[in-house]
Structures are given as structure tokens and as C-alpha cells.
Short mmCIF file of C-alpha atoms in Angstrom, two decimals:
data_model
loop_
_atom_site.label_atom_id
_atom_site.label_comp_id
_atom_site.label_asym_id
_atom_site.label_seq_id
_atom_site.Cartn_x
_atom_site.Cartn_y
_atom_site.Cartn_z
CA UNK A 28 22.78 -9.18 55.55
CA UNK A 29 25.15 -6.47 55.03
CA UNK A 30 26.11 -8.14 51.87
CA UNK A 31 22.92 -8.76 50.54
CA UNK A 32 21.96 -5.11 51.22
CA UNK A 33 25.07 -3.72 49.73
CA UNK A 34 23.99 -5.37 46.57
CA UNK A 35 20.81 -4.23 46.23
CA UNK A 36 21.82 -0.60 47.04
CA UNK A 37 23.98 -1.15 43.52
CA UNK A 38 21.13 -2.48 41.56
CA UNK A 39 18.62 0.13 42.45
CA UNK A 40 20.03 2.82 40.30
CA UNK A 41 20.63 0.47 37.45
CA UNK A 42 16.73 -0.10 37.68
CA UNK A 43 15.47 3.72 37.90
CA UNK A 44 17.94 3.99 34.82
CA UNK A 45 16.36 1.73 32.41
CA UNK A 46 13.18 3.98 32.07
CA UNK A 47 15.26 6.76 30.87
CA UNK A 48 17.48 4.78 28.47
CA UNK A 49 13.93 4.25 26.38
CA UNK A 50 13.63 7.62 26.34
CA UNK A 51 15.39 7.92 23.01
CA UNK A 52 13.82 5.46 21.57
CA UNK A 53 10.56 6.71 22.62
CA UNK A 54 10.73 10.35 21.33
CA UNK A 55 11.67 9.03 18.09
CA UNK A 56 8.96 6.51 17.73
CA UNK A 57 6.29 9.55 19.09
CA UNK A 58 7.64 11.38 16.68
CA UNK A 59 8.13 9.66 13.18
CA UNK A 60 5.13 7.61 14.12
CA UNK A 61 2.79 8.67 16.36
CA UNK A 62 2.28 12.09 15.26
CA UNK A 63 2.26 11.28 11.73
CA UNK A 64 -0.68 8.86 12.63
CA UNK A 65 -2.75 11.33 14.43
CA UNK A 66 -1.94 14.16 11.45
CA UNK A 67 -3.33 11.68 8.72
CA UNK A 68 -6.39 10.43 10.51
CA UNK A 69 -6.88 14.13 10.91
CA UNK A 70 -6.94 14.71 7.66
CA UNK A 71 -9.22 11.97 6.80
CA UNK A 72 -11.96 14.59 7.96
CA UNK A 73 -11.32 17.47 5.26
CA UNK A 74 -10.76 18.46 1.69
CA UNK A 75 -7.43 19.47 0.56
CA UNK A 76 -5.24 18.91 -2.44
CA UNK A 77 -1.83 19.46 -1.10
CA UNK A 78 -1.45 22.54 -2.17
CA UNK A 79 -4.22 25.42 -1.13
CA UNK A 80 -5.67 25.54 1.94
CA UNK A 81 -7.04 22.82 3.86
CA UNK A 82 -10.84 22.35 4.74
CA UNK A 83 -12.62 20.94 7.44
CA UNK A 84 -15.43 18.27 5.82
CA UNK A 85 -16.55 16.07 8.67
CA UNK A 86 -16.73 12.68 6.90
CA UNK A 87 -17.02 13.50 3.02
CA UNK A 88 -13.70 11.96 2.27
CA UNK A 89 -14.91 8.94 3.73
CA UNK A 90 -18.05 8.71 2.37
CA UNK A 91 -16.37 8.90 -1.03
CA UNK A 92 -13.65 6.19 0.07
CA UNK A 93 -16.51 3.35 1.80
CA UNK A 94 -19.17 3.91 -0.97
CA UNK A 95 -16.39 4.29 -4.06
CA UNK A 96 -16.80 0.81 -5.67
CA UNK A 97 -13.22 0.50 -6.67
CA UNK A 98 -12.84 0.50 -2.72
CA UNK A 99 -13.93 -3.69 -2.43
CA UNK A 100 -11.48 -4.39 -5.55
CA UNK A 101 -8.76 -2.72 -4.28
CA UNK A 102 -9.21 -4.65 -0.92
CA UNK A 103 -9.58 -8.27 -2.45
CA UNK A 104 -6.17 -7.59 -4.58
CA UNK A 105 -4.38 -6.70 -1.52
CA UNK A 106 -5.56 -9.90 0.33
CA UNK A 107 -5.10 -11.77 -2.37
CA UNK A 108 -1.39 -10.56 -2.79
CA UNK A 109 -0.55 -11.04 0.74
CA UNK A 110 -2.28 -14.86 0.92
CA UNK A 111 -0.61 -15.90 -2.14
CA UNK A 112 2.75 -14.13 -1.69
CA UNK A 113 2.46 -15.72 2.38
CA UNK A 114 1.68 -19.01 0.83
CA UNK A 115 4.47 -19.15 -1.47
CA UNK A 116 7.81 -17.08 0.77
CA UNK A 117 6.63 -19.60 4.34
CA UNK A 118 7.65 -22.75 3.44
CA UNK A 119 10.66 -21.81 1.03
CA UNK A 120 12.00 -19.54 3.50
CA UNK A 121 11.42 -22.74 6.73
CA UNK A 122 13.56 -24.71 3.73
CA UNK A 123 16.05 -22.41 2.94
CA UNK A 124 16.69 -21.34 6.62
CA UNK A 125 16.55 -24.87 7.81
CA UNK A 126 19.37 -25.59 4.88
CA UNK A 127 21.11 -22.94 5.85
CA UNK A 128 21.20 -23.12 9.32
CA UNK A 129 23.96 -26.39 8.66
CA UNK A 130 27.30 -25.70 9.81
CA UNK A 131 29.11 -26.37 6.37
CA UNK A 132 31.46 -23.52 4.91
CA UNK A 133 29.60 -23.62 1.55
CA UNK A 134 25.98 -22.49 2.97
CA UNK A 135 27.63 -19.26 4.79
CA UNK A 136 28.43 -18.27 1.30
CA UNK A 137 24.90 -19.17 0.09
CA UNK A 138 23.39 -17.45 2.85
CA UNK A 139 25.29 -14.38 1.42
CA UNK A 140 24.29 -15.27 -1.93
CA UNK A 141 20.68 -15.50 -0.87
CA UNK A 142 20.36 -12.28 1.10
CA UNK A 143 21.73 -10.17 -2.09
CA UNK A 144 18.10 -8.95 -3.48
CA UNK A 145 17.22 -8.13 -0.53
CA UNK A 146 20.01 -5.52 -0.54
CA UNK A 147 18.72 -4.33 -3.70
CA UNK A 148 16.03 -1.33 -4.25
CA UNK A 149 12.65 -2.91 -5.03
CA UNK A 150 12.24 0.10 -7.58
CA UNK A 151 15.45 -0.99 -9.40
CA UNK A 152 14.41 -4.71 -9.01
CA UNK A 153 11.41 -3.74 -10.71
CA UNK A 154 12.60 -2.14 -13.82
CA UNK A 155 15.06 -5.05 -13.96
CA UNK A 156 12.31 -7.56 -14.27
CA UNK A 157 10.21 -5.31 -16.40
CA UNK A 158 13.56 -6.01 -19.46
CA UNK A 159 13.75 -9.03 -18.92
CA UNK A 160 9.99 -9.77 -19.19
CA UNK A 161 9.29 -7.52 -22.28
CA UNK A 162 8.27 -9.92 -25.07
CA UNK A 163 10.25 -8.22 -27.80
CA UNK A 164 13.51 -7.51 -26.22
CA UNK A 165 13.38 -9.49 -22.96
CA UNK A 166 15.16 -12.23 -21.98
CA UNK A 167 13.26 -14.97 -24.04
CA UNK A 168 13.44 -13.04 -26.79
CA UNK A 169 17.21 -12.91 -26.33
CA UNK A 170 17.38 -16.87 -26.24
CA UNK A 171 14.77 -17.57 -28.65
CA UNK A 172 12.54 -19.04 -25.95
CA UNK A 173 8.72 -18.88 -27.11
CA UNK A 174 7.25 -19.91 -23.70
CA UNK A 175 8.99 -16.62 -21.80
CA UNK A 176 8.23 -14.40 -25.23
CA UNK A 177 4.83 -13.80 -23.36
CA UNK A 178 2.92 -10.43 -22.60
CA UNK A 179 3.67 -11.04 -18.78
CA UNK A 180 2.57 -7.82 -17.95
CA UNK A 181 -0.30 -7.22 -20.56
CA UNK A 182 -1.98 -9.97 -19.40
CA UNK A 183 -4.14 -9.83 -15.34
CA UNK A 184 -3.18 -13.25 -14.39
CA UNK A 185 0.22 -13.28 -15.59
CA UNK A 186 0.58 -9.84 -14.59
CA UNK A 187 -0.27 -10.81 -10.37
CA UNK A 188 1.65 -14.23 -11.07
CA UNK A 189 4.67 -11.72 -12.16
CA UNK A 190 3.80 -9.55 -9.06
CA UNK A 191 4.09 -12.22 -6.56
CA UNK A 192 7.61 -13.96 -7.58
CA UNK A 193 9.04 -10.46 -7.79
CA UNK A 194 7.95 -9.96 -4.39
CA UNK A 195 8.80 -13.43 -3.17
CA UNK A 196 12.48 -13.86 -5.02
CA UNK A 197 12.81 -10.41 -2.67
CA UNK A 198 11.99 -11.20 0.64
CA UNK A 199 12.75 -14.87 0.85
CA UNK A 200 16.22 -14.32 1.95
CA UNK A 201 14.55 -11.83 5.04
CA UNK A 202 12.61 -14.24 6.22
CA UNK A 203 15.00 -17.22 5.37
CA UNK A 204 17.23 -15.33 7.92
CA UNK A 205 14.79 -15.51 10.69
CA UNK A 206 14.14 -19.31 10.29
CA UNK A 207 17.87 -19.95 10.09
CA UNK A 208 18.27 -18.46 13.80
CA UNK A 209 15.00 -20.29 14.97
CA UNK A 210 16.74 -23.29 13.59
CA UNK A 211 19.91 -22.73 15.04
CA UNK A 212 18.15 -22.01 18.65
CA UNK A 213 16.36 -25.84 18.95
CA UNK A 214 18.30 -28.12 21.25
CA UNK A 215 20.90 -30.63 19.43
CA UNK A 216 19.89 -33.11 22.19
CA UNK A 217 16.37 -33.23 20.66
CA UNK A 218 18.02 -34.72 17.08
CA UNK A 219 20.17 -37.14 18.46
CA UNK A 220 17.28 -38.44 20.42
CA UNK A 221 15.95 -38.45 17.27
CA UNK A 222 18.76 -40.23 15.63
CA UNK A 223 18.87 -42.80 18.10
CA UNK A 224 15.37 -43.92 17.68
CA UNK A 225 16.00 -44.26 13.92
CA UNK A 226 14.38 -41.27 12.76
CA UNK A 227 15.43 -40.06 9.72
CA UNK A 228 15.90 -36.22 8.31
CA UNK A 229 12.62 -35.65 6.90
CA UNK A 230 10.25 -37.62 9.82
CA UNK A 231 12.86 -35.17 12.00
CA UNK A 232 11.88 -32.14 10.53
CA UNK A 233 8.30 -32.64 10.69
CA UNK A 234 8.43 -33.99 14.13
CA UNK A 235 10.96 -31.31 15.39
CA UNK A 236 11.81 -28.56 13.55
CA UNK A 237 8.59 -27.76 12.20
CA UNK A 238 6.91 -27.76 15.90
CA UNK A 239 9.77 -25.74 17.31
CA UNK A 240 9.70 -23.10 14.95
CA UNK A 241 6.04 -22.42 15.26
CA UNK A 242 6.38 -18.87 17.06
CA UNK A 243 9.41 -18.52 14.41
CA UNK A 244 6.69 -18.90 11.81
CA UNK A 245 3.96 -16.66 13.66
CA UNK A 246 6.98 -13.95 13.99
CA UNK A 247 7.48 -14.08 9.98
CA UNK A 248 4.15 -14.59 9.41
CA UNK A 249 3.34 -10.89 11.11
CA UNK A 250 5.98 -9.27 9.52
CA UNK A 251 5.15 -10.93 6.22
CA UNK A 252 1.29 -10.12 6.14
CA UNK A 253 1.73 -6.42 7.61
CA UNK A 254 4.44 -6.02 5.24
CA UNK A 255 2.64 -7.43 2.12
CA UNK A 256 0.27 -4.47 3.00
CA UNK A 257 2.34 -1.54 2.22
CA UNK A 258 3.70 -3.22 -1.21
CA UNK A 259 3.69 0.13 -3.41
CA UNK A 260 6.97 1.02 -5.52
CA UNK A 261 7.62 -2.38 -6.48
CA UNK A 262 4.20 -2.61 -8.19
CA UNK A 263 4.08 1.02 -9.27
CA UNK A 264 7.29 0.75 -11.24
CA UNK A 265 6.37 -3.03 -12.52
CA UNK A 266 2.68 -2.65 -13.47
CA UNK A 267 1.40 0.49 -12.58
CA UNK A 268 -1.67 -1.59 -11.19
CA UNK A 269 -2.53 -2.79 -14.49
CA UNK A 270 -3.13 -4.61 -16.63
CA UNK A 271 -6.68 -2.89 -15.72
CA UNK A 272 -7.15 -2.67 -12.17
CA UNK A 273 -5.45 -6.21 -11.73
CA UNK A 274 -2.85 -5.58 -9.44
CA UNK A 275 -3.88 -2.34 -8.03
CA UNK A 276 -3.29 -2.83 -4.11
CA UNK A 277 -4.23 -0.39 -1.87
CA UNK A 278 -1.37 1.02 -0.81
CA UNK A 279 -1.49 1.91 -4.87
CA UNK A 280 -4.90 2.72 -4.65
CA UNK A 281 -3.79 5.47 -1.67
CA UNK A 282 -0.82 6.87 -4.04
CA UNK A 283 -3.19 7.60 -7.21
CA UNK A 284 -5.93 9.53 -5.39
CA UNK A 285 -3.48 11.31 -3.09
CA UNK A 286 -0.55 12.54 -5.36
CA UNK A 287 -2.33 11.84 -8.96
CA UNK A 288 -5.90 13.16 -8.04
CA UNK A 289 -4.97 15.35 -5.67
CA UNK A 290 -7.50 14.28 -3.13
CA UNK A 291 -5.28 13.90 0.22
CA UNK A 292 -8.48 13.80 2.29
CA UNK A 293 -9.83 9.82 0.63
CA UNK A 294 -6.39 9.12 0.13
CA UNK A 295 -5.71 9.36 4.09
CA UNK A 296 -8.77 7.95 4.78
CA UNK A 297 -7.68 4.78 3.08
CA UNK A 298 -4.09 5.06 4.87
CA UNK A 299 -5.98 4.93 8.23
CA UNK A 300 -8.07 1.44 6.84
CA UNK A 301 -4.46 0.52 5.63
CA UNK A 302 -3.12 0.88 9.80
CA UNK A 303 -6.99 -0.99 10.93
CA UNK A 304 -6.43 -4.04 9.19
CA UNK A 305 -2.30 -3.81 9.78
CA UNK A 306 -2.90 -3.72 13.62
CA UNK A 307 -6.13 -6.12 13.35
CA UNK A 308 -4.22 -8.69 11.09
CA UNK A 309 -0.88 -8.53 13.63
CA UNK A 310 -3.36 -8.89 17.05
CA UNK A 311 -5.02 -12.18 15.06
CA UNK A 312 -1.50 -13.70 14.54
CA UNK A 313 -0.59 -12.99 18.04
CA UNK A 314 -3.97 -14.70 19.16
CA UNK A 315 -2.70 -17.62 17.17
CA UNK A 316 0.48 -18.03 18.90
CA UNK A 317 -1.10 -18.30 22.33
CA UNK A 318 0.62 -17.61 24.83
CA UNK A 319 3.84 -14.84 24.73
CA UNK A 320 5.79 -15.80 21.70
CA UNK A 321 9.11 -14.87 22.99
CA UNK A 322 8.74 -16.59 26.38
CA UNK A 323 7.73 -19.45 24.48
CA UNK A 324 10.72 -19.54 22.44
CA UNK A 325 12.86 -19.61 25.46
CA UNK A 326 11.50 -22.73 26.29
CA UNK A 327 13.52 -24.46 23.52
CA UNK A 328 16.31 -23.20 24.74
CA UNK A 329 16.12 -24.45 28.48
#
């Protein structure tokens, strides 16, 4: 008894600590998040343009955002981006991370390889692309290739095609990161079970990877779709949200009426629609996983 007691008297204070360590961590997210939040849905209730004085309005600058007919557009190009640009990173990141999760030298060096552009500033990887896809002194110009000598940014489908492997050749190695420790986490036993009922490689990574890494894939799948909502420089630099209004997101949308037109009253009404469907978008994926995701995970583990 006297043992039992001594050791609880030495946890308690580890316990009432814990709160406090958060603390940090707390203030800072209050701070650079929280408060920021409440100051722009604030403003989404006056006039101002950023510079002169700012005016209470009640609900003008929303009435201007909801009835502005640009507003639907806008909201179909960013879903669009984000259901493509999902459709395309998931199952080339599960394959990459899968490959990569193998214990040979040669992938470690891949897997440094692959995380490069994601190292890389998406405004510079923009301007980079935006050489080497101008039709007269771009890259297929350079090698006399007429099928890359195209107006890939003059045109709207080519233009959102161009939009969606930039974004894709720079966030595959992210999310090809996460897979290749959800990979690594799944039970060996579990393969050589596998193996010894004669299953090969690809019936054992639909029958076991694939089903273990289905929180992995809800995980990426948040990060990815709440991400994909905030694409801005990337398209700004590449397209401006042209050709037309073809790849103008919202996030774009939000910049041009805020900092071009000087209205910061729609353009933080639209940044609070931006956080809605963020937050309603991550509480739909987290329905999807059931039960908690990380508890789940653990199971593999066990």
C-alpha cells in the first residue's frame, strides 16, 4: 500500500502539469488564429478599403458577395480543383509511399528525391512552369516538340489541366510521406500470412495495405481537400485566374476584391465562406472515418 501510494503521490504533479505545458501552444493558436478569425468575420459587416476609415454596414458586403454571380463560378472552380487535384495526388501518393516505404538503400534516396518540390516556393515553381510552358520559348520550343508548343495557358481547359499537375507534381511527395509511415506501421505478420497462403504483391496490397491505410487516406484526404482550398499564389503567379475566369478559385476570387478592388468588407465575407466549407468539408471526412481515426490506427499496431 505504501508503495502504491508513494507512486501515485509522484504522478499527481506530472498530471496538474500537463494543462499548463499547452499553455504555449494555446496562446499562440488564440492568437494567430482565433483572433484573426473573429477580426475578419467582423469585418464582413462593414465597408472599408484598407485604407480610410472603417464603416459599420450590417450585411451589405454580403449581400454583394451571395447575390454577385461570379460568386457560383468561383465556387464550382474551387471544387472542381480540389476533386480533380484529390483524384489525381490519392492514389499516386498510396503508390509512391507504399514503394517507398521498402527497406532498400536506393528508395531513401528517392524519397529525398521526391520530397524536393515540396521544398520549393510554389511562387517560384510557378514562374518555372510558366518558361517552360510558353509556346515560343518554352521547353518544346527548345526541342522542336509540336505537341508541347501549345498555348497551355491561353487556352481554359489546358489552362486547369496545367493548374492541377503543378499542384499535384507539388504535394505528392507531402502526402507520399504520410502513406509511407502508414505503410511502415501495418504488422509484417499480416504479409507473411499473406505469403504463406500464396498471395501475391498486388492481391496483398488490395487485401492489406489498402484496408489498413484507410484512416491514413481519410488523414490525407482532410489535409488535401482543406488545403486545395486556400490554393492562391501558385495560381496567381501561373494564370492569374485566366484564361477568362477559368481557373479563378476563391481564395483568388478573395485576393482581387480585397487588395485589387479595395473592397475588404466582400472580400472577408468570402474568407469566412472559405473557413464554412473548410471546417464543414474536414467534419464530413471525419464522419467518414467512423470511429476516432487515431485510436483506430493503433489497432494495427497491437
Amino acid at each position: 500500500m505504501s508503495t502504491l501510494t508513494a507512486k501515485q503521490g509522484v504522478r499527481r504533479p506530472q498530471r496538474s502539469v500537463l494543462p499548463w505545458l499547452a499553455t504555449p501552444a494555446l496562446l499562440l493558436f488564440t492568437g494567430f488564429a482565433v483572433v484573426p478569425l473573429v477580426g475578419v468575420f467582423a469585418l464582413s459587416f462593414t465597408t472599408w478599403d484598407g485604407i480610410g476609415s472603417i464603416r459599420l454596414t450590417g450585411l451589405t458586403s454580403w449581400r454583394a458577395v451571395l447575390t454577385d454571380p461570379g460568386l457560383p463560378h468561383a465556387l464550382w472552380v474551387t471544387f472542381l480543383v480540389m476533386a480533380v487535384s484529390w483524384a489525381v495526388q490519392t492514389p499516386l501518393s498510396i503508390l509512391l509511399g507504399t514503394f517507398l516505404a521498402g527497406r532498400q538503400r536506393y528508395r531513401a534516396v528517392l524519397g529525398v528525391v521526391y520530397f524536393v518540390p515540396l521544398m520549393l516556393s510554389s511562387a517560384a515553381i510557378a514562374i518555372a512552369y510558366e518558361a517552360l510552358l510558353d509556346p515560343n520559348f518554352g521547353l518544346g520550343a527548345g526541342l522542336k516538340i509540336q505537341a508541347l508548343s501549345q498555348d497551355w495557358l491561353g487556352r481554359p481547359g489546358l489552362a486547369f489541366g496545367v493548374v492541377i499537375f503543378v499542384v499535384s507534381w507539388q504535394f505528392i511527395p507531402f502526402h507520399s510521406l504520410i502513406y509511407q509511415g502508414g505503410v511502415q506501421q501495418i504488422p509484417k505478420s499480416l504479409y507473411e500470412a499473406a505469403q504463406l497462403d500464396g498471395a501475391g504483391r498486388v492481391r496483398q496490397f488490395f487485401s492489406i495495405t489498402l484496408p489498413q491505410l484507410k484512416y491514413t487516406i481519410i488523414t490525407s484526404s482532410t489535409l488535401m481537400v482543406v488545403g486545395s482550398l486556400t490554393f492562391f499564389d501558385l495560381i496567381f503567379v501561373l494564370t492569374e485566374g485566366g484564361p477568362g475566369d477559368a481557373t479563378r478559385v476563391l481564395a483568388l476570387d478573395m485576393y482581387k476584391r480585397g487588395f485589387q478592388a479595395s473592397l475588404m468588407g466582400p472580400a472577408s465575407a468570402i474568407a469566412v465562406i472559405l473557413v464554412l466549407v473548410g471546417l464543414a468539408l474536414a467534419l464530413l471526412l471525419r464522419r467518414l472515418g467512423g470511429r476516432d481515426a487515431a485510436a483506430s490506427q493503433l489497432e494495427g499496431a497491437s
